[in-house]
Amino acid sequence: EVQLLESGGGLVQPGGSLRLSCAASGFTFTNYAMTWVRQAPGKGLGWVSTIGRTGIDTFYADSVKGRFTISRDNSKNTVYLQMNSLRDEDTAIYYCAKALGTVGPTTSRWFDPWGQGTLVIVSS
Amino acid sequence: EFVLTQSPVTLSLSPGERATLSCRASQSINNYVAWYQQKPGQAPRLLIYDASNRATGIPARFSGSGSGTDFTLTISSVEPEDFAVYYCQQRSDWPLTFGGGTKVEIK
């Protein structure tokens, strides 16, 4: 069974930093791109960042580019999201999601399954 | 950036009725649309990808159609467990984007 367990969320002041982790199990981690998606309280879904299988290819939403960094450690089956210069509007549940399949953009940009999420609150 | 507009915002139905949810793209995105279901307090779940392919374990009452700019998610006969929020997503280009969601509520 595929499992994704996010951690690292919490309360942080504006301008601060957090590092989120997503520990994966139940599948061959190195075969799949991984993605972070966030959801502000009571709002819809927003794509944040995607990392390819090797970690070389990374993609970011404009709203986080230059502030957030996605990375992965394939030896630990874990993907990370380093969040710096946090703003009030970054407050959200952050979900980690596995790519549906391994065949390039055909299946790597669909998300299945998702973890249960970790809550990040940016507030003074 | 491809903007996805979902309608209606809220759909009020009784169990057993047919649900038709719409997702319209600001430009053609071929058939590169997925649909997700999210229940309160839960993570989203993939239902449909590439406009019409059901994900593993998804009941046959869920179907997707469309291409270009107009897409539809249909629930042929709504079950009590289907009351939730539904989101469309496009993968045609970066940045990946989601629609604003349609809430299917009990009438």
PDB file of C-alpha atoms in Angstrom:
ATOM      1  CA  GLU A   1       0.000   0.000   0.000  1.00  0.00           C
ATOM      2  CA  VAL A   2       1.308   3.436  -0.945  1.00  0.00           C
ATOM      3  CA  GLN A   3       1.768   5.726   2.047  1.00  0.00           C
ATOM      4  CA  LEU A   4       2.819   9.366   2.135  1.00  0.00           C
ATOM      5  CA  LEU A   5       3.444  10.951   5.519  1.00  0.00           C
ATOM      6  CA  GLU A   6       4.020  14.680   5.690  1.00  0.00           C
ATOM      7  CA  SER A   7       5.644  16.408   8.647  1.00  0.00           C
ATOM      8  CA  GLY A   8       7.297  19.679   9.584  1.00  0.00           C
ATOM      9  CA  GLY A   9       4.332  22.007   9.614  1.00  0.00           C
ATOM     10  CA  GLY A  10       3.662  24.469  12.403  1.00  0.00           C
ATOM     11  CA  LEU A  11       3.369  28.101  13.396  1.00  0.00           C
ATOM     12  CA  VAL A  12       6.012  30.469  12.048  1.00  0.00           C
ATOM     13  CA  GLN A  13       6.345  34.246  11.959  1.00  0.00           C
ATOM     14  CA  PRO A  14       6.294  36.168   8.674  1.00  0.00           C
ATOM     15  CA  GLY A  15       9.746  36.116   7.143  1.00  0.00           C
ATOM     16  CA  GLY A  16      10.589  32.831   8.831  1.00  0.00           C
ATOM     17  CA  SER A  17      11.457  29.409   7.438  1.00  0.00           C
ATOM     18  CA  LEU A  18      10.166  25.857   7.636  1.00  0.00           C
ATOM     19  CA  ARG A  19      11.152  22.593   6.027  1.00  0.00           C
ATOM     20  CA  LEU A  20       8.422  20.111   5.201  1.00  0.00           C
ATOM     21  CA  SER A  21       9.153  16.429   4.706  1.00  0.00           C
ATOM     22  CA  CYS A  22       7.158  13.708   3.003  1.00  0.00           C
ATOM     23  CA  ALA A  23       8.194  10.140   3.769  1.00  0.00           C
ATOM     24  CA  ALA A  24       7.056   7.675   1.121  1.00  0.00           C
ATOM     25  CA  SER A  25       6.605   3.918   1.253  1.00  0.00           C
ATOM     26  CA  GLY A  26       4.880   1.120  -0.611  1.00  0.00           C
ATOM     27  CA  PHE A  27       6.270   1.904  -4.071  1.00  0.00           C
ATOM     28  CA  THR A  28       9.573   2.324  -5.910  1.00  0.00           C
ATOM     29  CA  PHE A  29      10.230   5.937  -4.977  1.00  0.00           C
ATOM     30  CA  THR A  30      12.903   6.549  -7.611  1.00  0.00           C
ATOM     31  CA  ASN A  31      10.425   5.838 -10.417  1.00  0.00           C
ATOM     32  CA  TYR A  32       8.022   8.678  -9.662  1.00  0.00           C
ATOM     33  CA  ALA A  33       7.928  12.453  -9.749  1.00  0.00           C
ATOM     34  CA  MET A  34       6.607  14.021  -6.549  1.00  0.00           C
ATOM     35  CA  THR A  35       4.564  17.157  -6.025  1.00  0.00           C
ATOM     36  CA  TRP A  36       3.492  19.564  -3.291  1.00  0.00           C
ATOM     37  CA  VAL A  37       0.001  21.083  -3.437  1.00  0.00           C
ATOM     38  CA  ARG A  38      -1.426  23.481  -0.866  1.00  0.00           C
ATOM     39  CA  GLN A  39      -4.867  24.505   0.301  1.00  0.00           C
ATOM     40  CA  ALA A  40      -5.501  27.687   2.243  1.00  0.00           C
ATOM     41  CA  PRO A  41      -8.210  27.413   4.934  1.00  0.00           C
ATOM     42  CA  GLY A  42     -11.616  27.133   3.261  1.00  0.00           C
ATOM     43  CA  LYS A  43     -10.129  27.633  -0.200  1.00  0.00           C
ATOM     44  CA  GLY A  44      -9.307  25.544  -3.262  1.00  0.00           C
ATOM     45  CA  LEU A  45      -6.226  23.638  -4.305  1.00  0.00           C
ATOM     46  CA  GLY A  46      -3.025  25.312  -5.491  1.00  0.00           C
ATOM     47  CA  TRP A  47      -0.082  23.569  -7.120  1.00  0.00           C
ATOM     48  CA  VAL A  48       3.218  24.545  -5.460  1.00  0.00           C
ATOM     49  CA  SER A  49       6.086  22.504  -6.886  1.00  0.00           C
ATOM     50  CA  THR A  50       7.049  19.284  -8.663  1.00  0.00           C
ATOM     51  CA  ILE A  51      10.342  17.390  -8.725  1.00  0.00           C
ATOM     52  CA  GLY A  52      11.331  14.781 -11.263  1.00  0.00           C
ATOM     53  CA  ARG A  53      12.497  11.287 -10.490  1.00  0.00           C
ATOM     54  CA  THR A  54      16.191  12.104 -10.231  1.00  0.00           C
ATOM     55  CA  GLY A  55      15.791  15.487  -8.582  1.00  0.00           C
ATOM     56  CA  ILE A  56      17.331  17.348 -11.500  1.00  0.00           C
ATOM     57  CA  ASP A  57      14.081  18.721 -12.909  1.00  0.00           C
ATOM     58  CA  THR A  58      12.142  21.055 -10.631  1.00  0.00           C
ATOM     59  CA  PHE A  59       9.130  23.281 -11.290  1.00  0.00           C
ATOM     60  CA  TYR A  60       7.556  26.018  -9.166  1.00  0.00           C
ATOM     61  CA  ALA A  61       4.469  28.186  -9.018  1.00  0.00           C
ATOM     62  CA  ASP A  62       5.315  31.841  -9.586  1.00  0.00           C
ATOM     63  CA  SER A  63       4.025  32.683  -6.110  1.00  0.00           C
ATOM     64  CA  VAL A  64       6.769  30.618  -4.449  1.00  0.00           C
ATOM     65  CA  LYS A  65       9.606  30.804  -6.965  1.00  0.00           C
ATOM     66  CA  GLY A  66      12.791  32.069  -5.337  1.00  0.00           C
ATOM     67  CA  ARG A  67      11.439  31.412  -1.827  1.00  0.00           C
ATOM     68  CA  PHE A  68      10.683  27.679  -1.824  1.00  0.00           C
ATOM     69  CA  THR A  69      12.993  24.827  -2.820  1.00  0.00           C
ATOM     70  CA  ILE A  70      11.882  21.275  -3.530  1.00  0.00           C
ATOM     71  CA  SER A  71      14.343  18.414  -3.183  1.00  0.00           C
ATOM     72  CA  ARG A  72      14.387  14.678  -2.686  1.00  0.00           C
ATOM     73  CA  ASP A  73      16.604  12.085  -1.072  1.00  0.00           C
ATOM     74  CA  ASN A  74      16.071   8.848  -2.963  1.00  0.00           C
ATOM     75  CA  SER A  75      18.097   6.924  -0.391  1.00  0.00           C
ATOM     76  CA  LYS A  76      15.560   7.925   2.257  1.00  0.00           C
ATOM     77  CA  ASN A  77      12.416   7.822   0.071  1.00  0.00           C
ATOM     78  CA  THR A  78      11.689  11.377   1.141  1.00  0.00           C
ATOM     79  CA  VAL A  79      10.791  14.604  -0.606  1.00  0.00           C
ATOM     80  CA  TYR A  80      11.281  17.995   1.020  1.00  0.00           C
ATOM     81  CA  LEU A  81       9.963  21.509   0.670  1.00  0.00           C
ATOM     82  CA  GLN A  82      12.213  24.207   2.105  1.00  0.00           C
ATOM     83  CA  MET A  83      10.136  27.325   2.627  1.00  0.00           C
ATOM     84  CA  ASN A  84      11.885  30.641   3.255  1.00  0.00           C
ATOM     85  CA  SER A  85      10.669  34.230   3.537  1.00  0.00           C
ATOM     86  CA  LEU A  86       7.226  32.969   4.513  1.00  0.00           C
ATOM     87  CA  ARG A  87       4.224  35.247   4.113  1.00  0.00           C
ATOM     88  CA  ASP A  88       0.758  35.302   5.631  1.00  0.00           C
ATOM     89  CA  GLU A  89      -0.637  34.048   2.314  1.00  0.00           C
ATOM     90  CA  ASP A  90       1.467  30.865   2.559  1.00  0.00           C
ATOM     91  CA  THR A  91      -0.795  29.695   5.392  1.00  0.00           C
ATOM     92  CA  ALA A  92      -2.287  26.416   4.191  1.00  0.00           C
ATOM     93  CA  ILE A  93      -2.381  22.669   4.462  1.00  0.00           C
ATOM     94  CA  TYR A  94       0.499  21.334   2.375  1.00  0.00           C
ATOM     95  CA  TYR A  95      -0.111  18.009   0.673  1.00  0.00           C
ATOM     96  CA  CYS A  96       2.514  15.733  -0.786  1.00  0.00           C
ATOM     97  CA  ALA A  97       1.396  13.698  -3.791  1.00  0.00           C
ATOM     98  CA  LYS A  98       2.880  10.933  -5.886  1.00  0.00           C
ATOM     99  CA  ALA A  99       2.728  11.026  -9.684  1.00  0.00           C
ATOM    100  CA  LEU A 100       0.132   8.696 -11.145  1.00  0.00           C
ATOM    101  CA  GLY A 101       2.637   7.001 -13.437  1.00  0.00           C
ATOM    102  CA  THR A 102       6.188   6.960 -14.679  1.00  0.00           C
ATOM    103  CA  VAL A 103       5.764   7.851 -18.345  1.00  0.00           C
ATOM    104  CA  GLY A 104       6.853  11.493 -18.685  1.00  0.00           C
ATOM    105  CA  PRO A 105       4.168  14.215 -18.684  1.00  0.00           C
ATOM    106  CA  THR A 106       1.563  11.678 -19.791  1.00  0.00           C
ATOM    107  CA  THR A 107       1.192  10.390 -16.262  1.00  0.00           C
ATOM    108  CA  SER A 108       3.679  12.254 -14.069  1.00  0.00           C
ATOM    109  CA  ARG A 109       1.535  15.392 -13.782  1.00  0.00           C
ATOM    110  CA  TRP A 110      -1.488  13.643 -12.305  1.00  0.00           C
ATOM    111  CA  PHE A 111      -1.457  13.118  -8.548  1.00  0.00           C
ATOM    112  CA  ASP A 112      -2.330   9.794  -6.992  1.00  0.00           C
ATOM    113  CA  PRO A 113      -2.386   9.291  -4.090  1.00  0.00           C
ATOM    114  CA  TRP A 114      -2.048  12.239  -1.741  1.00  0.00           C
ATOM    115  CA  GLY A 115      -0.820  12.351   1.835  1.00  0.00           C
ATOM    116  CA  GLN A 116      -3.014  13.681   4.630  1.00  0.00           C
ATOM    117  CA  GLY A 117      -1.200  16.990   4.701  1.00  0.00           C
ATOM    118  CA  THR A 118       0.622  19.158   7.200  1.00  0.00           C
ATOM    119  CA  LEU A 119      -0.635  22.545   8.362  1.00  0.00           C
ATOM    120  CA  VAL A 120       1.552  25.617   8.032  1.00  0.00           C
ATOM    121  CA  ILE A 121       0.421  28.804   9.770  1.00  0.00           C
ATOM    122  CA  VAL A 122       2.290  32.011   9.094  1.00  0.00           C
ATOM    123  CA  SER A 123       1.341  34.606  11.664  1.00  0.00           C
ATOM    124  CA  SER A 124       2.866  37.063  14.085  1.00  0.00           C
TER     125      SER A 124
ATOM    126  CA  GLU B   1      -1.156  30.288 -17.546  1.00  0.00           C
ATOM    127  CA  PHE B   2      -4.188  28.134 -18.246  1.00  0.00           C
ATOM    128  CA  VAL B   3      -7.153  29.275 -16.153  1.00  0.00           C
ATOM    129  CA  LEU B   4      -9.797  26.674 -15.340  1.00  0.00           C
ATOM    130  CA  THR B   5     -13.325  27.840 -14.495  1.00  0.00           C
ATOM    131  CA  GLN B   6     -15.683  25.369 -12.856  1.00  0.00           C
ATOM    132  CA  SER B   7     -19.447  25.626 -12.802  1.00  0.00           C
ATOM    133  CA  PRO B   8     -21.698  25.610 -10.986  1.00  0.00           C
ATOM    134  CA  VAL B   9     -20.044  26.590  -7.741  1.00  0.00           C
ATOM    135  CA  THR B  10     -22.625  24.559  -5.838  1.00  0.00           C
ATOM    136  CA  LEU B  11     -24.838  21.749  -7.103  1.00  0.00           C
ATOM    137  CA  SER B  12     -27.743  20.640  -4.918  1.00  0.00           C
ATOM    138  CA  LEU B  13     -28.972  17.151  -5.669  1.00  0.00           C
ATOM    139  CA  SER B  14     -30.872  14.278  -4.124  1.00  0.00           C
ATOM    140  CA  PRO B  15     -29.338  10.790  -3.994  1.00  0.00           C
ATOM    141  CA  GLY B  16     -30.025   8.949  -7.218  1.00  0.00           C
ATOM    142  CA  GLU B  17     -29.970  12.051  -9.386  1.00  0.00           C
ATOM    143  CA  ARG B  18     -27.482  12.697 -12.172  1.00  0.00           C
ATOM    144  CA  ALA B  19     -24.702  15.203 -11.549  1.00  0.00           C
ATOM    145  CA  THR B  20     -23.090  17.184 -14.347  1.00  0.00           C
ATOM    146  CA  LEU B  21     -20.051  19.303 -13.465  1.00  0.00           C
ATOM    147  CA  SER B  22     -18.316  21.610 -15.927  1.00  0.00           C
ATOM    148  CA  CYS B  23     -14.704  22.746 -16.281  1.00  0.00           C
ATOM    149  CA  ARG B  24     -13.801  25.315 -18.918  1.00  0.00           C
ATOM    150  CA  ALA B  25     -10.216  26.190 -19.881  1.00  0.00           C
ATOM    151  CA  SER B  26      -9.044  29.627 -20.998  1.00  0.00           C
ATOM    152  CA  GLN B  27      -7.237  28.005 -23.963  1.00  0.00           C
ATOM    153  CA  SER B  28      -7.227  24.587 -25.565  1.00  0.00           C
ATOM    154  CA  ILE B  29      -5.608  21.976 -23.349  1.00  0.00           C
ATOM    155  CA  ASN B  30      -6.293  18.970 -25.593  1.00  0.00           C
ATOM    156  CA  ASN B  31      -7.599  16.244 -23.270  1.00  0.00           C
ATOM    157  CA  TYR B  32      -5.163  17.026 -20.446  1.00  0.00           C
ATOM    158  CA  VAL B  33      -7.664  17.316 -17.623  1.00  0.00           C
ATOM    159  CA  ALA B  34      -8.066  15.391 -14.397  1.00  0.00           C
ATOM    160  CA  TRP B  35     -10.832  15.419 -11.790  1.00  0.00           C
ATOM    161  CA  TYR B  36     -10.369  15.041  -8.028  1.00  0.00           C
ATOM    162  CA  GLN B  37     -12.860  14.504  -5.215  1.00  0.00           C
ATOM    163  CA  GLN B  38     -12.293  15.982  -1.766  1.00  0.00           C
ATOM    164  CA  LYS B  39     -14.409  15.227   1.282  1.00  0.00           C
ATOM    165  CA  PRO B  40     -14.273  17.384   4.434  1.00  0.00           C
ATOM    166  CA  GLY B  41     -11.110  16.816   6.430  1.00  0.00           C
ATOM    167  CA  GLN B  42      -9.638  14.505   3.797  1.00  0.00           C
ATOM    168  CA  ALA B  43      -7.024  14.740   1.100  1.00  0.00           C
ATOM    169  CA  PRO B  44      -8.162  14.906  -2.519  1.00  0.00           C
ATOM    170  CA  ARG B  45      -8.558  11.671  -4.476  1.00  0.00           C
ATOM    171  CA  LEU B  46      -7.957  11.225  -8.191  1.00  0.00           C
ATOM    172  CA  LEU B  47     -11.100  10.188 -10.066  1.00  0.00           C
ATOM    173  CA  ILE B  48     -10.435  10.805 -13.768  1.00  0.00           C
ATOM    174  CA  TYR B  49      -7.318  11.626 -15.789  1.00  0.00           C
ATOM    175  CA  ASP B  50      -6.738  12.530 -19.433  1.00  0.00           C
ATOM    176  CA  ALA B  51     -10.373  13.690 -19.516  1.00  0.00           C
ATOM    177  CA  SER B  52     -11.996  10.256 -19.571  1.00  0.00           C
ATOM    178  CA  ASN B  53      -9.820   7.592 -17.923  1.00  0.00           C
ATOM    179  CA  ARG B  54     -11.059   6.374 -14.553  1.00  0.00           C
ATOM    180  CA  ALA B  55      -8.373   5.950 -11.917  1.00  0.00           C
ATOM    181  CA  THR B  56      -7.936   2.631 -10.168  1.00  0.00           C
ATOM    182  CA  GLY B  57     -10.837   1.705  -7.912  1.00  0.00           C
ATOM    183  CA  ILE B  58     -13.149   4.489  -9.061  1.00  0.00           C
ATOM    184  CA  PRO B  59     -16.756   3.342  -9.539  1.00  0.00           C
ATOM    185  CA  ALA B  60     -18.208   3.266 -13.036  1.00  0.00           C
ATOM    186  CA  ARG B  61     -20.852   5.853 -12.131  1.00  0.00           C
ATOM    187  CA  PHE B  62     -18.097   8.463 -12.503  1.00  0.00           C
ATOM    188  CA  SER B  63     -17.278   9.407 -16.086  1.00  0.00           C
ATOM    189  CA  GLY B  64     -15.408  12.210 -17.781  1.00  0.00           C
ATOM    190  CA  SER B  65     -15.648  13.708 -21.242  1.00  0.00           C
ATOM    191  CA  GLY B  66     -14.538  16.652 -23.317  1.00  0.00           C
ATOM    192  CA  SER B  67     -11.553  18.027 -25.174  1.00  0.00           C
ATOM    193  CA  GLY B  68     -10.127  21.389 -26.129  1.00  0.00           C
ATOM    194  CA  THR B  69     -11.610  23.862 -23.677  1.00  0.00           C
ATOM    195  CA  ASP B  70     -14.780  22.208 -22.339  1.00  0.00           C
ATOM    196  CA  PHE B  71     -14.830  19.248 -19.994  1.00  0.00           C
ATOM    197  CA  THR B  72     -17.512  17.467 -18.006  1.00  0.00           C
ATOM    198  CA  LEU B  73     -17.538  15.159 -15.003  1.00  0.00           C
ATOM    199  CA  THR B  74     -20.734  13.133 -14.754  1.00  0.00           C
ATOM    200  CA  ILE B  75     -21.973  11.091 -11.826  1.00  0.00           C
ATOM    201  CA  SER B  76     -24.710   8.946 -13.309  1.00  0.00           C
ATOM    202  CA  SER B  77     -26.579   8.374 -10.045  1.00  0.00           C
ATOM    203  CA  VAL B  78     -25.287  10.220  -6.996  1.00  0.00           C
ATOM    204  CA  GLU B  79     -24.642   8.052  -3.941  1.00  0.00           C
ATOM    205  CA  PRO B  80     -24.605   9.449  -0.368  1.00  0.00           C
ATOM    206  CA  GLU B  81     -20.790   9.139  -0.271  1.00  0.00           C
ATOM    207  CA  ASP B  82     -20.429  11.319  -3.393  1.00  0.00           C
ATOM    208  CA  PHE B  83     -21.368  14.549  -1.662  1.00  0.00           C
ATOM    209  CA  ALA B  84     -18.049  16.391  -1.730  1.00  0.00           C
ATOM    210  CA  VAL B  85     -16.081  19.078  -3.553  1.00  0.00           C
ATOM    211  CA  TYR B  86     -14.767  18.291  -7.026  1.00  0.00           C
ATOM    212  CA  TYR B  87     -11.774  19.962  -8.666  1.00  0.00           C
ATOM    213  CA  CYS B  88     -10.473  19.845 -12.214  1.00  0.00           C
ATOM    214  CA  GLN B  89      -6.744  20.191 -12.996  1.00  0.00           C
ATOM    215  CA  GLN B  90      -4.787  20.654 -16.220  1.00  0.00           C
ATOM    216  CA  ARG B  91      -1.383  19.250 -17.103  1.00  0.00           C
ATOM    217  CA  SER B  92      -0.993  20.860 -20.530  1.00  0.00           C
ATOM    218  CA  ASP B  93       1.776  23.185 -19.364  1.00  0.00           C
ATOM    219  CA  TRP B  94       3.492  24.655 -16.325  1.00  0.00           C
ATOM    220  CA  PRO B  95       2.256  26.014 -14.060  1.00  0.00           C
ATOM    221  CA  LEU B  96      -0.171  23.213 -13.348  1.00  0.00           C
ATOM    222  CA  THR B  97      -3.505  24.735 -12.366  1.00  0.00           C
ATOM    223  CA  PHE B  98      -6.729  23.739 -10.654  1.00  0.00           C
ATOM    224  CA  GLY B  99     -10.249  24.988 -11.069  1.00  0.00           C
ATOM    225  CA  GLY B 100     -12.002  26.669  -8.154  1.00  0.00           C
ATOM    226  CA  GLY B 101     -14.118  23.623  -7.351  1.00  0.00           C
ATOM    227  CA  THR B 102     -17.763  22.543  -7.421  1.00  0.00           C
ATOM    228  CA  LYS B 103     -19.461  21.520  -4.204  1.00  0.00           C
ATOM    229  CA  VAL B 104     -22.032  18.761  -4.631  1.00  0.00           C
ATOM    230  CA  GLU B 105     -24.407  19.030  -1.685  1.00  0.00           C
ATOM    231  CA  ILE B 106     -27.479  17.192  -0.524  1.00  0.00           C
ATOM    232  CA  LYS B 107     -30.712  18.851  -1.594  1.00  0.00           C
TER     233      LYS B 107
END
